[in-house]
Amino acid sequence: MLLLLVATIGLVAGQEVHNVAFSAGLTHDQAILHAETVVYDRVFVNVGRAYNTRTGVFTCPTPGVYVFQFHSLTHLDKSTWLELYKNSAYMASIYGHTAADYASGGNSVVLNLVKGDTVYVKAVDNSYGIDTNLYGQPNEVYSTFSGYMIAPVFSEAPVVGK
């Protein structure tokens, strides 16, 4: 239904609409000591091919409003501290640590993007005293990064609230 609505809006505005959606997960343990971009290696879907499997970076192909979600799980007595960035600007964080168990975290944001904007998940540098340890196995994918367009934004159309 949503895709039909987006396609209809695009036809009315005289613009071609390209659907964009991706979801990727981590299939191996990863200890991150520096502020590095997390590269999620199992791609579940990559409609529009906007998620780069080599860099872990989503590059916006179509201007619009997008939803991004990121989740993680860490080992027993380890920590996870990840941040979501848009064009090198901080947007949101997740943090998890439990001394006696596994810890998880998750967050979601809605962003207005223009063509060429980048969105990615990055670990916080361990200079804060926290090493990020992500748990993952080929048959246990807990750390994920997903995004999808919920509405295109055309330059000719007025943006409400602007």
mmCIF file of C-alpha atoms in Angstrom:
data_model
loop_
_atom_site.group_PDB
_atom_site.id
_atom_site.type_symbol
_atom_site.label_atom_id
_atom_site.label_comp_id
_atom_site.label_asym_id
_atom_site.label_seq_id
_atom_site.Cartn_x
_atom_site.Cartn_y
_atom_site.Cartn_z
ATOM 1 C CA MET A 1 0.000 0.000 0.000
ATOM 2 C CA LEU A 2 2.773 2.452 0.947
ATOM 3 C CA LEU A 3 4.722 1.683 -2.232
ATOM 4 C CA LEU A 4 1.568 2.260 -4.291
ATOM 5 C CA LEU A 5 1.027 5.606 -2.559
ATOM 6 C CA VAL A 6 4.652 6.640 -3.149
ATOM 7 C CA ALA A 7 4.403 5.628 -6.807
ATOM 8 C CA THR A 8 1.140 7.554 -7.188
ATOM 9 C CA ILE A 9 2.652 10.674 -5.617
ATOM 10 C CA GLY A 10 5.567 10.409 -8.032
ATOM 11 C CA LEU A 11 3.281 10.105 -11.042
ATOM 12 C CA VAL A 12 1.193 13.076 -9.931
ATOM 13 C CA ALA A 13 4.274 15.225 -9.470
ATOM 14 C CA GLY A 14 5.589 14.159 -12.878
ATOM 15 C CA GLN A 15 8.631 12.536 -11.303
ATOM 16 C CA GLU A 16 9.880 8.981 -11.584
ATOM 17 C CA VAL A 17 9.933 7.269 -8.190
ATOM 18 C CA HIS A 18 12.613 4.735 -7.310
ATOM 19 C CA ASN A 19 11.924 2.561 -4.281
ATOM 20 C CA VAL A 20 14.792 2.435 -1.808
ATOM 21 C CA ALA A 21 15.169 -0.041 1.068
ATOM 22 C CA PHE A 22 18.022 -2.005 2.604
ATOM 23 C CA SER A 23 18.648 -4.246 5.569
ATOM 24 C CA ALA A 24 21.971 -5.800 6.543
ATOM 25 C CA GLY A 25 23.357 -7.730 9.500
ATOM 26 C CA LEU A 26 26.641 -8.827 11.041
ATOM 27 C CA THR A 27 27.497 -12.548 10.807
ATOM 28 C CA HIS A 28 30.702 -12.536 12.877
ATOM 29 C CA ASP A 29 32.047 -11.186 16.154
ATOM 30 C CA GLN A 30 33.690 -7.809 15.789
ATOM 31 C CA ALA A 31 35.795 -5.921 18.337
ATOM 32 C CA ILE A 32 36.153 -2.263 17.382
ATOM 33 C CA LEU A 33 38.785 -0.171 19.150
ATOM 34 C CA HIS A 34 38.672 2.984 17.053
ATOM 35 C CA ALA A 35 35.947 5.131 15.519
ATOM 36 C CA GLU A 36 35.314 2.819 12.569
ATOM 37 C CA THR A 37 32.278 2.414 10.345
ATOM 38 C CA VAL A 38 30.572 -0.924 10.924
ATOM 39 C CA VAL A 39 30.362 -2.957 7.719
ATOM 40 C CA TYR A 40 27.352 -5.258 7.924
ATOM 41 C CA ASP A 41 28.213 -8.273 5.794
ATOM 42 C CA ARG A 42 24.900 -10.097 5.284
ATOM 43 C CA VAL A 43 22.515 -8.149 3.085
ATOM 44 C CA PHE A 44 18.890 -9.202 3.436
ATOM 45 C CA VAL A 45 17.567 -6.686 0.912
ATOM 46 C CA ASN A 46 19.137 -3.819 -1.052
ATOM 47 C CA VAL A 47 16.417 -2.345 -3.275
ATOM 48 C CA GLY A 48 17.987 0.493 -5.234
ATOM 49 C CA ARG A 49 21.494 -0.734 -4.325
ATOM 50 C CA ALA A 50 22.120 2.289 -2.112
ATOM 51 C CA TYR A 51 23.847 0.315 0.679
ATOM 52 C CA ASN A 52 27.524 -0.339 -0.092
ATOM 53 C CA THR A 53 28.509 -3.785 1.179
ATOM 54 C CA ARG A 54 32.233 -2.919 1.132
ATOM 55 C CA THR A 55 32.030 0.334 3.116
ATOM 56 C CA GLY A 56 28.856 -0.048 5.209
ATOM 57 C CA VAL A 57 27.629 3.324 3.928
ATOM 58 C CA PHE A 58 24.152 4.099 2.577
ATOM 59 C CA THR A 59 24.180 6.786 -0.152
ATOM 60 C CA CYS A 60 20.820 8.402 -0.887
ATOM 61 C CA PRO A 61 19.815 7.943 -4.546
ATOM 62 C CA THR A 62 16.403 9.657 -4.308
ATOM 63 C CA PRO A 63 15.527 12.753 -2.236
ATOM 64 C CA GLY A 64 12.992 11.921 0.446
ATOM 65 C CA VAL A 65 12.095 11.093 4.003
ATOM 66 C CA TYR A 66 13.813 7.933 5.271
ATOM 67 C CA VAL A 67 13.616 5.732 8.360
ATOM 68 C CA PHE A 68 16.855 4.225 9.713
ATOM 69 C CA GLN A 69 17.156 1.591 12.436
ATOM 70 C CA PHE A 70 20.241 0.090 14.038
ATOM 71 C CA HIS A 71 20.548 -2.598 16.694
ATOM 72 C CA SER A 72 23.387 -4.460 18.385
ATOM 73 C CA LEU A 73 24.184 -7.232 20.838
ATOM 74 C CA THR A 74 27.412 -7.579 22.794
ATOM 75 C CA HIS A 75 29.069 -10.466 24.645
ATOM 76 C CA LEU A 76 28.877 -11.176 28.358
ATOM 77 C CA ASP A 77 30.557 -8.340 30.316
ATOM 78 C CA LYS A 78 31.363 -6.387 27.141
ATOM 79 C CA SER A 79 30.028 -3.087 25.818
ATOM 80 C CA THR A 80 28.564 -1.691 22.646
ATOM 81 C CA TRP A 81 28.450 2.010 21.816
ATOM 82 C CA LEU A 82 27.441 2.881 18.283
ATOM 83 C CA GLU A 83 26.403 6.139 16.636
ATOM 84 C CA LEU A 84 24.434 6.884 13.481
ATOM 85 C CA TYR A 85 25.797 9.637 11.236
ATOM 86 C CA LYS A 86 24.395 11.635 8.336
ATOM 87 C CA ASN A 87 27.155 13.237 6.248
ATOM 88 C CA SER A 88 29.607 13.124 9.188
ATOM 89 C CA ALA A 89 27.043 14.740 11.519
ATOM 90 C CA TYR A 90 25.997 12.816 14.625
ATOM 91 C CA MET A 91 22.309 11.801 14.682
ATOM 92 C CA ALA A 92 21.712 9.127 17.370
ATOM 93 C CA SER A 93 23.406 6.574 19.657
ATOM 94 C CA ILE A 94 22.944 3.161 21.175
ATOM 95 C CA TYR A 95 24.781 1.897 24.223
ATOM 96 C CA GLY A 96 24.682 -1.379 26.078
ATOM 97 C CA HIS A 97 26.664 -2.985 28.904
ATOM 98 C CA THR A 98 25.750 -5.591 31.507
ATOM 99 C CA ALA A 99 28.347 -7.195 33.743
ATOM 100 C CA ALA A 100 26.539 -10.505 34.148
ATOM 101 C CA ASP A 101 24.860 -10.968 30.781
ATOM 102 C CA TYR A 102 24.728 -10.006 27.129
ATOM 103 C CA ALA A 103 23.655 -6.414 26.444
ATOM 104 C CA SER A 104 21.709 -4.957 23.559
ATOM 105 C CA GLY A 105 20.751 -1.577 22.220
ATOM 106 C CA GLY A 106 18.674 -0.158 19.420
ATOM 107 C CA ASN A 107 17.483 3.149 18.034
ATOM 108 C CA SER A 108 15.558 4.617 15.097
ATOM 109 C CA VAL A 109 15.543 7.990 13.377
ATOM 110 C CA VAL A 110 13.575 9.630 10.574
ATOM 111 C CA LEU A 111 15.732 11.812 8.308
ATOM 112 C CA ASN A 112 15.101 14.105 5.378
ATOM 113 C CA LEU A 113 17.765 13.297 2.761
ATOM 114 C CA VAL A 114 18.831 14.770 -0.549
ATOM 115 C CA LYS A 115 20.542 12.839 -3.317
ATOM 116 C CA GLY A 116 24.127 12.022 -2.330
ATOM 117 C CA ASP A 117 23.638 12.230 1.453
ATOM 118 C CA THR A 118 25.351 9.400 3.325
ATOM 119 C CA VAL A 119 24.170 7.528 6.427
ATOM 120 C CA TYR A 120 26.256 5.004 8.359
ATOM 121 C CA VAL A 121 26.850 3.440 11.776
ATOM 122 C CA LYS A 122 30.162 4.067 13.493
ATOM 123 C CA ALA A 123 31.667 2.786 16.749
ATOM 124 C CA VAL A 124 32.692 5.343 19.354
ATOM 125 C CA ASP A 125 36.476 5.617 19.759
ATOM 126 C CA ASN A 126 37.808 3.717 22.775
ATOM 127 C CA SER A 127 39.484 6.869 24.105
ATOM 128 C CA TYR A 128 36.300 7.099 26.220
ATOM 129 C CA GLY A 129 37.330 3.829 27.861
ATOM 130 C CA ILE A 130 34.753 1.677 26.081
ATOM 131 C CA ASP A 131 35.591 -0.935 23.471
ATOM 132 C CA THR A 132 32.695 -1.868 21.212
ATOM 133 C CA ASN A 133 32.242 -5.621 20.874
ATOM 134 C CA LEU A 134 29.532 -6.814 18.517
ATOM 135 C CA TYR A 135 28.207 -10.357 18.674
ATOM 136 C CA GLY A 136 27.392 -12.184 15.471
ATOM 137 C CA GLN A 137 27.446 -15.641 13.948
ATOM 138 C CA PRO A 138 26.306 -16.934 10.541
ATOM 139 C CA ASN A 139 23.228 -18.437 12.191
ATOM 140 C CA GLU A 140 22.793 -15.713 14.864
ATOM 141 C CA VAL A 141 22.462 -12.208 13.406
ATOM 142 C CA TYR A 142 21.707 -9.683 16.173
ATOM 143 C CA SER A 143 23.485 -6.535 14.990
ATOM 144 C CA THR A 144 21.621 -4.929 12.094
ATOM 145 C CA PHE A 145 21.353 -1.687 10.102
ATOM 146 C CA SER A 146 18.282 -0.953 7.983
ATOM 147 C CA GLY A 147 16.767 1.966 6.126
ATOM 148 C CA TYR A 148 13.946 2.735 3.739
ATOM 149 C CA MET A 149 12.290 5.687 2.067
ATOM 150 C CA ILE A 150 8.791 6.467 3.331
ATOM 151 C CA ALA A 151 8.112 9.414 1.021
ATOM 152 C CA PRO A 152 9.916 11.082 -1.867
ATOM 153 C CA VAL A 153 10.515 14.831 -1.701
ATOM 154 C CA PHE A 154 10.438 16.664 -4.998
ATOM 155 C CA SER A 155 12.110 20.053 -5.311
ATOM 156 C CA GLU A 156 9.037 21.636 -6.941
ATOM 157 C CA ALA A 157 6.726 20.543 -4.140
ATOM 158 C CA PRO A 158 6.445 22.770 -1.065
ATOM 159 C CA VAL A 159 7.648 21.191 2.163
ATOM 160 C CA VAL A 160 5.152 21.613 4.993
ATOM 161 C CA GLY A 161 6.631 23.231 8.077
ATOM 162 C CA LYS A 162 9.617 24.711 6.294
#
